[in-house]
mmCIF file with all atom_site columns, C-alpha atoms in Angstrom:
data_model
loop_
_atom_site.group_PDB
_atom_site.id
_atom_site.type_symbol
_atom_site.label_atom_id
_atom_site.label_alt_id
_atom_site.label_comp_id
_atom_site.label_asym_id
_atom_site.label_entity_id
_atom_site.label_seq_id
_atom_site.pdbx_PDB_ins_code
_atom_site.Cartn_x
_atom_site.Cartn_y
_atom_site.Cartn_z
_atom_site.occupancy
_atom_site.B_iso_or_equiv
_atom_site.pdbx_formal_charge
_atom_site.auth_seq_id
_atom_site.auth_comp_id
_atom_site.auth_asym_id
_atom_site.auth_atom_id
_atom_site.pdbx_PDB_model_num
ATOM 1   C CA . SER A 1 1   ? 0.027   -0.009 -0.005  1.00 82.00 ? 79  SER A CA 1
ATOM 2   C CA . GLN A 1 2   ? 1.038   3.565  -0.507  1.00 85.00 ? 80  GLN A CA 1
ATOM 3   C CA . LYS A 1 3   ? 2.573   5.245  2.617   1.00 91.00 ? 81  LYS A CA 1
ATOM 4   C CA . ILE A 1 4   ? 3.966   8.687  3.439   1.00 94.00 ? 82  ILE A CA 1
ATOM 5   C CA . GLU A 1 5   ? 5.889   8.722  6.724   1.00 95.00 ? 83  GLU A CA 1
ATOM 6   C CA . GLN A 1 6   ? 7.018   11.699 8.660   1.00 96.00 ? 84  GLN A CA 1
ATOM 7   C CA . ASN A 1 7   ? 8.723   11.749 12.115  1.00 87.00 ? 85  ASN A CA 1
ATOM 8   C CA . SER A 1 8   ? 5.978   11.185 14.519  1.00 80.00 ? 86  SER A CA 1
ATOM 9   C CA . GLU A 1 9   ? 7.886   12.591 17.381  1.00 87.00 ? 87  GLU A CA 1
ATOM 10  C CA . ALA A 1 10  ? 7.616   16.357 17.990  1.00 92.00 ? 88  ALA A CA 1
ATOM 11  C CA . LEU A 1 11  ? 10.901  18.186 17.130  1.00 95.00 ? 89  LEU A CA 1
ATOM 12  C CA . ASN A 1 12  ? 12.182  20.453 19.740  1.00 96.00 ? 90  ASN A CA 1
ATOM 13  C CA . ILE A 1 13  ? 15.073  22.882 18.920  1.00 96.00 ? 91  ILE A CA 1
ATOM 14  C CA . GLN A 1 14  ? 16.642  26.077 20.076  1.00 97.00 ? 92  GLN A CA 1
ATOM 15  C CA . GLU A 1 15  ? 16.286  29.312 18.347  1.00 97.00 ? 93  GLU A CA 1
ATOM 16  C CA . GLY A 1 16  ? 18.981  29.870 15.682  1.00 97.00 ? 94  GLY A CA 1
ATOM 17  C CA . LYS A 1 17  ? 19.609  26.198 15.114  1.00 97.00 ? 95  LYS A CA 1
ATOM 18  C CA . THR A 1 18  ? 18.713  24.326 11.932  1.00 97.00 ? 96  THR A CA 1
ATOM 19  C CA . ALA A 1 19  ? 15.557  21.978 11.986  1.00 97.00 ? 97  ALA A CA 1
ATOM 20  C CA . THR A 1 20  ? 15.556  19.086 9.732   1.00 97.00 ? 98  THR A CA 1
ATOM 21  C CA . LEU A 1 21  ? 12.382  17.122 9.019   1.00 97.00 ? 99  LEU A CA 1
ATOM 22  C CA . THR A 1 22  ? 12.178  13.828 7.127   1.00 97.00 ? 100 THR A CA 1
ATOM 23  C CA . CYS A 1 23  ? 9.535   12.480 4.790   1.00 97.00 ? 101 CYS A CA 1
ATOM 24  C CA . ASN A 1 24  ? 9.708   8.949  3.488   1.00 97.00 ? 102 ASN A CA 1
ATOM 25  C CA . TYR A 1 25  ? 7.416   7.297  0.987   1.00 96.00 ? 103 TYR A CA 1
ATOM 26  C CA . THR A 1 26  ? 6.551   3.945  -0.458  1.00 93.00 ? 104 THR A CA 1
ATOM 27  C CA . ASN A 1 27  ? 4.734   2.786  -3.565  1.00 89.00 ? 105 ASN A CA 1
ATOM 28  C CA . TYR A 1 28  ? 4.688   6.208  -5.141  1.00 88.00 ? 106 TYR A CA 1
ATOM 29  C CA . SER A 1 29  ? 6.262   7.432  -8.326  1.00 85.00 ? 107 SER A CA 1
ATOM 30  C CA . PRO A 1 30  ? 5.829   11.091 -7.778  1.00 85.00 ? 108 PRO A CA 1
ATOM 31  C CA . ALA A 1 31  ? 6.763   13.651 -10.342 1.00 82.00 ? 109 ALA A CA 1
ATOM 32  C CA . TYR A 1 32  ? 7.057   16.140 -7.527  1.00 88.00 ? 110 TYR A CA 1
ATOM 33  C CA . LEU A 1 33  ? 6.716   16.606 -3.722  1.00 93.00 ? 111 LEU A CA 1
ATOM 34  C CA . GLN A 1 34  ? 5.262   19.434 -1.679  1.00 95.00 ? 112 GLN A CA 1
ATOM 35  C CA . TRP A 1 35  ? 5.711   20.824 1.773   1.00 97.00 ? 113 TRP A CA 1
ATOM 36  C CA . TYR A 1 36  ? 3.067   22.670 3.702   1.00 98.00 ? 114 TYR A CA 1
ATOM 37  C CA . ARG A 1 37  ? 2.931   24.427 7.132   1.00 98.00 ? 115 ARG A CA 1
ATOM 38  C CA . GLN A 1 38  ? -0.171  24.143 9.353   1.00 96.00 ? 116 GLN A CA 1
ATOM 39  C CA . ASP A 1 39  ? -0.901  26.134 12.472  1.00 96.00 ? 117 ASP A CA 1
ATOM 40  C CA . PRO A 1 40  ? -3.370  24.922 15.082  1.00 93.00 ? 118 PRO A CA 1
ATOM 41  C CA . GLY A 1 41  ? -6.982  25.328 13.986  1.00 93.00 ? 119 GLY A CA 1
ATOM 42  C CA . ARG A 1 42  ? -5.964  26.641 10.561  1.00 95.00 ? 120 ARG A CA 1
ATOM 43  C CA . GLY A 1 43  ? -5.655  25.244 7.016   1.00 96.00 ? 121 GLY A CA 1
ATOM 44  C CA . PRO A 1 44  ? -2.270  24.223 5.710   1.00 97.00 ? 122 PRO A CA 1
ATOM 45  C CA . VAL A 1 45  ? -0.173  26.767 3.715   1.00 97.00 ? 123 VAL A CA 1
ATOM 46  C CA . PHE A 1 46  ? 1.935   25.809 0.785   1.00 96.00 ? 124 PHE A CA 1
ATOM 47  C CA . LEU A 1 47  ? 5.644   26.374 1.248   1.00 97.00 ? 125 LEU A CA 1
ATOM 48  C CA . LEU A 1 48  ? 7.724   24.650 -1.430  1.00 96.00 ? 126 LEU A CA 1
ATOM 49  C CA . LEU A 1 49  ? 7.413   22.167 -4.334  1.00 94.00 ? 127 LEU A CA 1
ATOM 50  C CA . ILE A 1 50  ? 10.285  20.150 -5.642  1.00 93.00 ? 128 ILE A CA 1
ATOM 51  C CA . ARG A 1 51  ? 10.239  18.038 -8.759  1.00 90.00 ? 129 ARG A CA 1
ATOM 52  C CA . GLU A 1 52  ? 11.845  14.698 -9.441  1.00 88.00 ? 130 GLU A CA 1
ATOM 53  C CA . ASN A 1 53  ? 14.557  16.082 -11.543 1.00 90.00 ? 131 ASN A CA 1
ATOM 54  C CA . GLU A 1 54  ? 15.464  18.716 -8.899  1.00 92.00 ? 132 GLU A CA 1
ATOM 55  C CA . LYS A 1 55  ? 17.883  17.612 -6.168  1.00 89.00 ? 133 LYS A CA 1
ATOM 56  C CA . GLU A 1 56  ? 17.448  20.625 -4.005  1.00 96.00 ? 134 GLU A CA 1
ATOM 57  C CA . LYS A 1 57  ? 15.355  23.757 -3.730  1.00 96.00 ? 135 LYS A CA 1
ATOM 58  C CA . ARG A 1 58  ? 15.643  26.842 -1.573  1.00 96.00 ? 136 ARG A CA 1
ATOM 59  C CA . LYS A 1 59  ? 13.391  29.696 -0.484  1.00 95.00 ? 137 LYS A CA 1
ATOM 60  C CA . GLU A 1 60  ? 14.641  32.176 1.944   1.00 96.00 ? 138 GLU A CA 1
ATOM 61  C CA . ARG A 1 61  ? 15.578  30.206 5.201   1.00 97.00 ? 139 ARG A CA 1
ATOM 62  C CA . LEU A 1 62  ? 13.925  26.951 3.849   1.00 98.00 ? 140 LEU A CA 1
ATOM 63  C CA . LYS A 1 63  ? 15.720  24.223 1.898   1.00 98.00 ? 141 LYS A CA 1
ATOM 64  C CA . VAL A 1 64  ? 14.184  20.901 0.564   1.00 98.00 ? 142 VAL A CA 1
ATOM 65  C CA . THR A 1 65  ? 15.927  17.972 -0.989  1.00 97.00 ? 143 THR A CA 1
ATOM 66  C CA . PHE A 1 66  ? 14.380  15.042 -2.872  1.00 95.00 ? 144 PHE A CA 1
ATOM 67  C CA . ASP A 1 67  ? 16.001  11.659 -3.298  1.00 93.00 ? 145 ASP A CA 1
ATOM 68  C CA . THR A 1 68  ? 14.005  9.519  -5.632  1.00 91.00 ? 146 THR A CA 1
ATOM 69  C CA . THR A 1 69  ? 16.298  6.541  -5.125  1.00 93.00 ? 147 THR A CA 1
ATOM 70  C CA . LEU A 1 70  ? 15.971  6.685  -1.316  1.00 94.00 ? 148 LEU A CA 1
ATOM 71  C CA . LYS A 1 71  ? 12.389  7.738  -1.676  1.00 95.00 ? 149 LYS A CA 1
ATOM 72  C CA . GLN A 1 72  ? 12.944  10.540 0.776   1.00 96.00 ? 150 GLN A CA 1
ATOM 73  C CA . SER A 1 73  ? 12.735  14.233 1.133   1.00 96.00 ? 151 SER A CA 1
ATOM 74  C CA . LEU A 1 74  ? 14.421  16.412 3.717   1.00 97.00 ? 152 LEU A CA 1
ATOM 75  C CA . PHE A 1 75  ? 13.136  19.766 4.741   1.00 98.00 ? 153 PHE A CA 1
ATOM 76  C CA . HIS A 1 76  ? 15.438  22.125 6.548   1.00 98.00 ? 154 HIS A CA 1
ATOM 77  C CA . ILE A 1 77  ? 14.676  25.564 8.313   1.00 98.00 ? 155 ILE A CA 1
ATOM 78  C CA . THR A 1 78  ? 17.944  27.381 8.945   1.00 98.00 ? 156 THR A CA 1
ATOM 79  C CA . ALA A 1 79  ? 18.378  30.096 11.690  1.00 98.00 ? 157 ALA A CA 1
ATOM 80  C CA . SER A 1 80  ? 15.075  28.819 13.227  1.00 98.00 ? 158 SER A CA 1
ATOM 81  C CA . GLN A 1 81  ? 12.759  31.173 15.075  1.00 98.00 ? 159 GLN A CA 1
ATOM 82  C CA . PRO A 1 82  ? 10.011  30.667 17.541  1.00 97.00 ? 160 PRO A CA 1
ATOM 83  C CA . ALA A 1 83  ? 7.550   31.864 14.729  1.00 98.00 ? 161 ALA A CA 1
ATOM 84  C CA . ASP A 1 84  ? 8.562   28.758 12.757  1.00 98.00 ? 162 ASP A CA 1
ATOM 85  C CA . SER A 1 85  ? 6.814   26.593 15.500  1.00 98.00 ? 163 SER A CA 1
ATOM 86  C CA . ALA A 1 86  ? 4.024   24.758 13.634  1.00 97.00 ? 164 ALA A CA 1
ATOM 87  C CA . THR A 1 87  ? 3.322   21.390 12.062  1.00 96.00 ? 165 THR A CA 1
ATOM 88  C CA . TYR A 1 88  ? 4.948   20.607 8.749   1.00 97.00 ? 166 TYR A CA 1
ATOM 89  C CA . LEU A 1 89  ? 3.295   18.380 6.220   1.00 97.00 ? 167 LEU A CA 1
ATOM 90  C CA . CYS A 1 90  ? 4.845   16.401 3.351   1.00 96.00 ? 168 CYS A CA 1
ATOM 91  C CA . ALA A 1 91  ? 2.411   15.716 0.400   1.00 95.00 ? 169 ALA A CA 1
ATOM 92  C CA . LEU A 1 92  ? 2.746   14.003 -2.928  1.00 91.00 ? 170 LEU A CA 1
ATOM 93  C CA . SER A 1 93  ? 0.800   12.125 -5.554  1.00 83.00 ? 171 SER A CA 1
ATOM 94  C CA . ASN A 1 94  ? 1.134   9.885  -8.508  1.00 76.00 ? 172 ASN A CA 1
ATOM 95  C CA . SER A 1 95  ? 0.774   12.105 -11.585 1.00 67.00 ? 173 SER A CA 1
ATOM 96  C CA . GLY A 1 96  ? -2.879  13.025 -12.438 1.00 67.00 ? 174 GLY A CA 1
ATOM 97  C CA . TYR A 1 97  ? -4.146  12.216 -8.946  1.00 74.00 ? 175 TYR A CA 1
ATOM 98  C CA . ALA A 1 98  ? -4.978  14.323 -5.850  1.00 82.00 ? 176 ALA A CA 1
ATOM 99  C CA . LEU A 1 99  ? -2.367  14.956 -3.284  1.00 89.00 ? 177 LEU A CA 1
ATOM 100 C CA . ASN A 1 100 ? -1.892  12.620 -0.439  1.00 92.00 ? 178 ASN A CA 1
ATOM 101 C CA . PHE A 1 101 ? -0.476  13.939 2.934   1.00 94.00 ? 179 PHE A CA 1
ATOM 102 C CA . GLY A 1 102 ? 1.732   12.568 5.618   1.00 95.00 ? 180 GLY A CA 1
ATOM 103 C CA . LYS A 1 103 ? 0.628   12.976 9.317   1.00 95.00 ? 181 LYS A CA 1
ATOM 104 C CA . GLY A 1 104 ? 2.980   15.808 9.789   1.00 95.00 ? 182 GLY A CA 1
ATOM 105 C CA . THR A 1 105 ? 5.816   16.655 12.175  1.00 96.00 ? 183 THR A CA 1
ATOM 106 C CA . SER A 1 106 ? 5.396   19.183 14.940  1.00 96.00 ? 184 SER A CA 1
ATOM 107 C CA . LEU A 1 107 ? 8.191   21.655 15.305  1.00 97.00 ? 185 LEU A CA 1
ATOM 108 C CA . LEU A 1 108 ? 8.714   23.656 18.445  1.00 97.00 ? 186 LEU A CA 1
ATOM 109 C CA . VAL A 1 109 ? 11.319  26.389 18.464  1.00 98.00 ? 187 VAL A CA 1
ATOM 110 C CA . THR A 1 110 ? 12.274  27.766 21.906  1.00 97.00 ? 188 THR A CA 1
ATOM 111 C CA . PRO A 1 111 ? 13.962  31.032 22.627  1.00 94.00 ? 189 PRO A CA 1
ATOM 112 C CA . ASP B 2 1   ? -9.184  39.498 -1.574  1.00 58.00 ? 294 ASP B CA 1
ATOM 113 C CA . GLY B 2 2   ? -8.903  36.156 -3.439  1.00 67.00 ? 295 GLY B CA 1
ATOM 114 C CA . GLY B 2 3   ? -9.158  32.968 -1.490  1.00 93.00 ? 296 GLY B CA 1
ATOM 115 C CA . ILE B 2 4   ? -11.340 30.171 -0.179  1.00 96.00 ? 297 ILE B CA 1
ATOM 116 C CA . THR B 2 5   ? -14.052 30.630 2.313   1.00 96.00 ? 298 THR B CA 1
ATOM 117 C CA . GLN B 2 6   ? -15.297 27.752 4.498   1.00 97.00 ? 299 GLN B CA 1
ATOM 118 C CA . SER B 2 7   ? -18.384 28.190 6.651   1.00 94.00 ? 300 SER B CA 1
ATOM 119 C CA . PRO B 2 8   ? -19.285 27.722 9.280   1.00 94.00 ? 301 PRO B CA 1
ATOM 120 C CA . LYS B 2 9   ? -16.156 27.683 11.440  1.00 95.00 ? 302 LYS B CA 1
ATOM 121 C CA . TYR B 2 10  ? -17.822 25.410 13.999  1.00 95.00 ? 303 TYR B CA 1
ATOM 122 C CA . LEU B 2 11  ? -20.816 23.047 13.393  1.00 94.00 ? 304 LEU B CA 1
ATOM 123 C CA . PHE B 2 12  ? -22.653 20.508 15.501  1.00 92.00 ? 305 PHE B CA 1
ATOM 124 C CA . ARG B 2 13  ? -24.688 17.626 14.331  1.00 89.00 ? 306 ARG B CA 1
ATOM 125 C CA . LYS B 2 14  ? -27.312 15.708 16.000  1.00 89.00 ? 307 LYS B CA 1
ATOM 126 C CA . GLU B 2 15  ? -27.670 11.891 15.692  1.00 84.00 ? 308 GLU B CA 1
ATOM 127 C CA . GLY B 2 16  ? -29.372 11.087 12.327  1.00 86.00 ? 309 GLY B CA 1
ATOM 128 C CA . GLN B 2 17  ? -28.941 14.565 10.930  1.00 91.00 ? 310 GLN B CA 1
ATOM 129 C CA . ASN B 2 18  ? -27.382 15.575 7.554   1.00 94.00 ? 311 ASN B CA 1
ATOM 130 C CA . VAL B 2 19  ? -25.286 18.584 7.662   1.00 95.00 ? 312 VAL B CA 1
ATOM 131 C CA . THR B 2 20  ? -23.720 20.608 4.882   1.00 96.00 ? 313 THR B CA 1
ATOM 132 C CA . LEU B 2 21  ? -20.328 22.475 4.849   1.00 97.00 ? 314 LEU B CA 1
ATOM 133 C CA . SER B 2 22  ? -19.905 25.342 2.643   1.00 97.00 ? 315 SER B CA 1
ATOM 134 C CA . CYS B 2 23  ? -16.757 25.984 0.499   1.00 98.00 ? 316 CYS B CA 1
ATOM 135 C CA . GLU B 2 24  ? -16.568 28.952 -1.924  1.00 98.00 ? 317 GLU B CA 1
ATOM 136 C CA . GLN B 2 25  ? -13.545 30.101 -3.926  1.00 97.00 ? 318 GLN B CA 1
ATOM 137 C CA . ASN B 2 26  ? -12.922 33.188 -6.080  1.00 96.00 ? 319 ASN B CA 1
ATOM 138 C CA . LEU B 2 27  ? -9.563  32.127 -7.437  1.00 93.00 ? 320 LEU B CA 1
ATOM 139 C CA . ASN B 2 28  ? -11.091 30.890 -10.676 1.00 92.00 ? 321 ASN B CA 1
ATOM 140 C CA . HIS B 2 29  ? -9.506  27.422 -9.975  1.00 93.00 ? 322 HIS B CA 1
ATOM 141 C CA . ASP B 2 30  ? -10.957 24.460 -11.830 1.00 92.00 ? 323 ASP B CA 1
ATOM 142 C CA . ALA B 2 31  ? -10.154 21.831 -9.086  1.00 93.00 ? 324 ALA B CA 1
ATOM 143 C CA . MET B 2 32  ? -11.527 21.686 -5.607  1.00 95.00 ? 325 MET B CA 1
ATOM 144 C CA . TYR B 2 33  ? -11.015 19.081 -2.853  1.00 95.00 ? 326 TYR B CA 1
ATOM 145 C CA . TRP B 2 34  ? -12.289 17.990 0.551   1.00 97.00 ? 327 TRP B CA 1
ATOM 146 C CA . TYR B 2 35  ? -10.051 16.559 3.278   1.00 97.00 ? 328 TYR B CA 1
ATOM 147 C CA . ARG B 2 36  ? -10.800 15.255 6.705   1.00 98.00 ? 329 ARG B CA 1
ATOM 148 C CA . GLN B 2 37  ? -8.164  15.733 9.520   1.00 97.00 ? 330 GLN B CA 1
ATOM 149 C CA . ASP B 2 38  ? -8.483  13.901 12.891  1.00 94.00 ? 331 ASP B CA 1
ATOM 150 C CA . PRO B 2 39  ? -6.387  14.853 15.847  1.00 88.00 ? 332 PRO B CA 1
ATOM 151 C CA . GLY B 2 40  ? -2.693  13.867 15.317  1.00 79.00 ? 333 GLY B CA 1
ATOM 152 C CA . GLN B 2 41  ? -3.524  12.481 11.791  1.00 82.00 ? 334 GLN B CA 1
ATOM 153 C CA . GLY B 2 42  ? -2.784  13.494 8.319   1.00 87.00 ? 335 GLY B CA 1
ATOM 154 C CA . LEU B 2 43  ? -5.315  14.784 5.887   1.00 94.00 ? 336 LEU B CA 1
ATOM 155 C CA . ARG B 2 44  ? -7.434  12.156 4.133   1.00 95.00 ? 337 ARG B CA 1
ATOM 156 C CA . LEU B 2 45  ? -9.098  12.841 0.956   1.00 95.00 ? 338 LEU B CA 1
ATOM 157 C CA . ILE B 2 46  ? -12.916 12.684 0.855   1.00 97.00 ? 339 ILE B CA 1
ATOM 158 C CA . TYR B 2 47  ? -13.922 13.864 -2.632  1.00 96.00 ? 340 TYR B CA 1
ATOM 159 C CA . TYR B 2 48  ? -12.443 15.970 -5.352  1.00 94.00 ? 341 TYR B CA 1
ATOM 160 C CA . SER B 2 49  ? -13.704 17.664 -8.495  1.00 94.00 ? 342 SER B CA 1
ATOM 161 C CA . GLN B 2 50  ? -11.651 18.542 -11.464 1.00 91.00 ? 343 GLN B CA 1
ATOM 162 C CA . ILE B 2 51  ? -14.395 20.404 -13.341 1.00 92.00 ? 344 ILE B CA 1
ATOM 163 C CA . VAL B 2 52  ? -17.954 21.612 -12.857 1.00 95.00 ? 345 VAL B CA 1
ATOM 164 C CA . ASN B 2 53  ? -20.617 18.817 -12.804 1.00 95.00 ? 346 ASN B CA 1
ATOM 165 C CA . ASP B 2 54  ? -17.922 16.151 -12.259 1.00 95.00 ? 347 ASP B CA 1
ATOM 166 C CA . PHE B 2 55  ? -16.363 14.720 -9.028  1.00 96.00 ? 348 PHE B CA 1
ATOM 167 C CA . GLN B 2 56  ? -14.515 11.688 -7.843  1.00 94.00 ? 349 GLN B CA 1
ATOM 168 C CA . LYS B 2 57  ? -14.341 9.665  -4.658  1.00 95.00 ? 350 LYS B CA 1
ATOM 169 C CA . GLY B 2 58  ? -11.321 9.918  -2.474  1.00 93.00 ? 351 GLY B CA 1
ATOM 170 C CA . ASP B 2 59  ? -10.063 7.509  0.045   1.00 91.00 ? 352 ASP B CA 1
ATOM 171 C CA . ILE B 2 60  ? -12.912 7.879  2.586   1.00 95.00 ? 353 ILE B CA 1
ATOM 172 C CA . ALA B 2 61  ? -15.984 8.877  0.609   1.00 97.00 ? 354 ALA B CA 1
ATOM 173 C CA . GLU B 2 62  ? -18.433 6.697  2.472   1.00 96.00 ? 355 GLU B CA 1
ATOM 174 C CA . GLY B 2 63  ? -21.061 8.632  4.361   1.00 96.00 ? 356 GLY B CA 1
ATOM 175 C CA . TYR B 2 64  ? -20.327 11.845 2.483   1.00 97.00 ? 357 TYR B CA 1
ATOM 176 C CA . SER B 2 65  ? -21.787 13.459 -0.621  1.00 98.00 ? 358 SER B CA 1
ATOM 177 C CA . VAL B 2 66  ? -20.824 16.445 -2.730  1.00 98.00 ? 359 VAL B CA 1
ATOM 178 C CA . SER B 2 67  ? -21.971 18.529 -5.730  1.00 97.00 ? 360 SER B CA 1
ATOM 179 C CA . ARG B 2 68  ? -20.249 20.923 -8.183  1.00 98.00 ? 361 ARG B CA 1
ATOM 180 C CA . GLU B 2 69  ? -22.838 22.893 -9.858  1.00 97.00 ? 362 GLU B CA 1
ATOM 181 C CA . LYS B 2 70  ? -20.769 25.989 -9.991  1.00 97.00 ? 363 LYS B CA 1
ATOM 182 C CA . LYS B 2 71  ? -17.072 26.473 -10.425 1.00 97.00 ? 364 LYS B CA 1
ATOM 183 C CA . GLU B 2 72  ? -16.822 28.632 -7.353  1.00 97.00 ? 365 GLU B CA 1
ATOM 184 C CA . SER B 2 73  ? -18.694 26.213 -4.975  1.00 98.00 ? 366 SER B CA 1
ATOM 185 C CA . PHE B 2 74  ? -18.066 22.706 -3.777  1.00 98.00 ? 367 PHE B CA 1
ATOM 186 C CA . PRO B 2 75  ? -20.365 21.949 -0.628  1.00 98.00 ? 368 PRO B CA 1
ATOM 187 C CA . LEU B 2 76  ? -19.829 18.735 1.222   1.00 98.00 ? 369 LEU B CA 1
ATOM 188 C CA . THR B 2 77  ? -22.828 17.064 2.988   1.00 97.00 ? 370 THR B CA 1
ATOM 189 C CA . VAL B 2 78  ? -22.028 14.663 5.923   1.00 96.00 ? 371 VAL B CA 1
ATOM 190 C CA . THR B 2 79  ? -24.831 12.246 6.031   1.00 94.00 ? 372 THR B CA 1
ATOM 191 C CA . SER B 2 80  ? -26.282 10.286 8.876   1.00 90.00 ? 373 SER B CA 1
ATOM 192 C CA . ALA B 2 81  ? -24.492 7.199  7.370   1.00 89.00 ? 374 ALA B CA 1
ATOM 193 C CA . GLN B 2 82  ? -21.182 8.730  8.520   1.00 90.00 ? 375 GLN B CA 1
ATOM 194 C CA . LYS B 2 83  ? -20.987 7.254  11.982  1.00 87.00 ? 376 LYS B CA 1
ATOM 195 C CA . ASN B 2 84  ? -17.909 9.092  13.131  1.00 91.00 ? 377 ASN B CA 1
ATOM 196 C CA . PRO B 2 85  ? -18.137 12.644 11.766  1.00 93.00 ? 378 PRO B CA 1
ATOM 197 C CA . THR B 2 86  ? -16.340 14.482 14.384  1.00 95.00 ? 379 THR B CA 1
ATOM 198 C CA . ALA B 2 87  ? -13.321 15.929 12.631  1.00 96.00 ? 380 ALA B CA 1
ATOM 199 C CA . PHE B 2 88  ? -11.736 19.102 11.233  1.00 97.00 ? 381 PHE B CA 1
ATOM 200 C CA . TYR B 2 89  ? -12.739 19.526 7.612   1.00 98.00 ? 382 TYR B CA 1
ATOM 201 C CA . LEU B 2 90  ? -10.614 21.264 5.019   1.00 98.00 ? 383 LEU B CA 1
ATOM 202 C CA . CYS B 2 91  ? -11.591 22.483 1.544   1.00 98.00 ? 384 CYS B CA 1
ATOM 203 C CA . ALA B 2 92  ? -8.920  23.403 -1.014  1.00 96.00 ? 385 ALA B CA 1
ATOM 204 C CA . SER B 2 93  ? -8.510  24.299 -4.538  1.00 95.00 ? 386 SER B CA 1
ATOM 205 C CA . SER B 2 94  ? -5.884  24.236 -7.329  1.00 92.00 ? 387 SER B CA 1
ATOM 206 C CA . THR B 2 95  ? -5.634  25.351 -10.843 1.00 87.00 ? 388 THR B CA 1
ATOM 207 C CA . GLY B 2 96  ? -6.131  21.751 -11.967 1.00 76.00 ? 389 GLY B CA 1
ATOM 208 C CA . THR B 2 97  ? -5.093  18.258 -10.690 1.00 55.00 ? 390 THR B CA 1
ATOM 209 C CA . GLY B 2 98  ? -1.463  17.439 -11.186 1.00 58.00 ? 391 GLY B CA 1
ATOM 210 C CA . ASP B 2 99  ? 1.505   19.639 -10.450 1.00 60.00 ? 392 ASP B CA 1
ATOM 211 C CA . GLU B 2 100 ? -0.145  22.551 -8.638  1.00 79.00 ? 393 GLU B CA 1
ATOM 212 C CA . LYS B 2 101 ? 0.038   23.681 -5.033  1.00 90.00 ? 394 LYS B CA 1
ATOM 213 C CA . LEU B 2 102 ? -3.360  23.587 -3.018  1.00 94.00 ? 395 LEU B CA 1
ATOM 214 C CA . PHE B 2 103 ? -4.897  26.628 -1.472  1.00 95.00 ? 396 PHE B CA 1
ATOM 215 C CA . PHE B 2 104 ? -6.747  25.733 1.719   1.00 97.00 ? 397 PHE B CA 1
ATOM 216 C CA . GLY B 2 105 ? -9.672  27.293 3.576   1.00 97.00 ? 398 GLY B CA 1
ATOM 217 C CA . SER B 2 106 ? -9.518  27.911 7.194   1.00 96.00 ? 399 SER B CA 1
ATOM 218 C CA . GLY B 2 107 ? -11.550 24.722 7.994   1.00 97.00 ? 400 GLY B CA 1
ATOM 219 C CA . THR B 2 108 ? -14.794 23.688 9.722   1.00 97.00 ? 401 THR B CA 1
ATOM 220 C CA . GLN B 2 109 ? -14.706 21.766 12.960  1.00 97.00 ? 402 GLN B CA 1
ATOM 221 C CA . LEU B 2 110 ? -17.696 19.419 13.126  1.00 96.00 ? 403 LEU B CA 1
ATOM 222 C CA . SER B 2 111 ? -18.757 17.908 16.365  1.00 94.00 ? 404 SER B CA 1
ATOM 223 C CA . VAL B 2 112 ? -21.549 15.484 17.243  1.00 88.00 ? 405 VAL B CA 1
ATOM 224 C CA . LEU B 2 113 ? -24.009 16.408 19.959  1.00 82.00 ? 406 LEU B CA 1
#
């Protein structure tokens, strides 16, 4: 069966450090992978999309890698801030189908 | 402002009652989606629509129904057949299925009285 797995344990880090979140998948052949941020009681907000032919993508303090051989994406937030505290969701689909989401990883950045 | 509007923010259902969740978008997007989120869980796809007057079941469509009579609107009805309806419901839209990001509404929390 298809699975999207993210760290189930919450990630607690100190302000200024780099947070690294993992997304692993099985039985998908995704053309792309997306990352979203979700705050409590709110809808997810799109952050980044990375395509299968892209190894890495950056946006401000965010960096995403995509390894289709390992079937894994890593999501990094550098110089983390308390405002980065949220749940981060990985999402992907087989081409032409609706997005499926992982359960998300909760990030807490403490001052 | 462009975006997706879900209403109401909170909704209560009595036993045996059908309830309808509203979702409206003014982004001129072709595709719309409904997801359900339970505490500590990921989003699970209920229904999606790629075009007006057409929609497809997602992974957990049983106990739900939808309509897509207008491009801007994609209401979700939670029927009495859905025995465990308490959840956070999220509506989203995109320019089309495939390689596009989703724009989400702010969600509706449905609870059973």
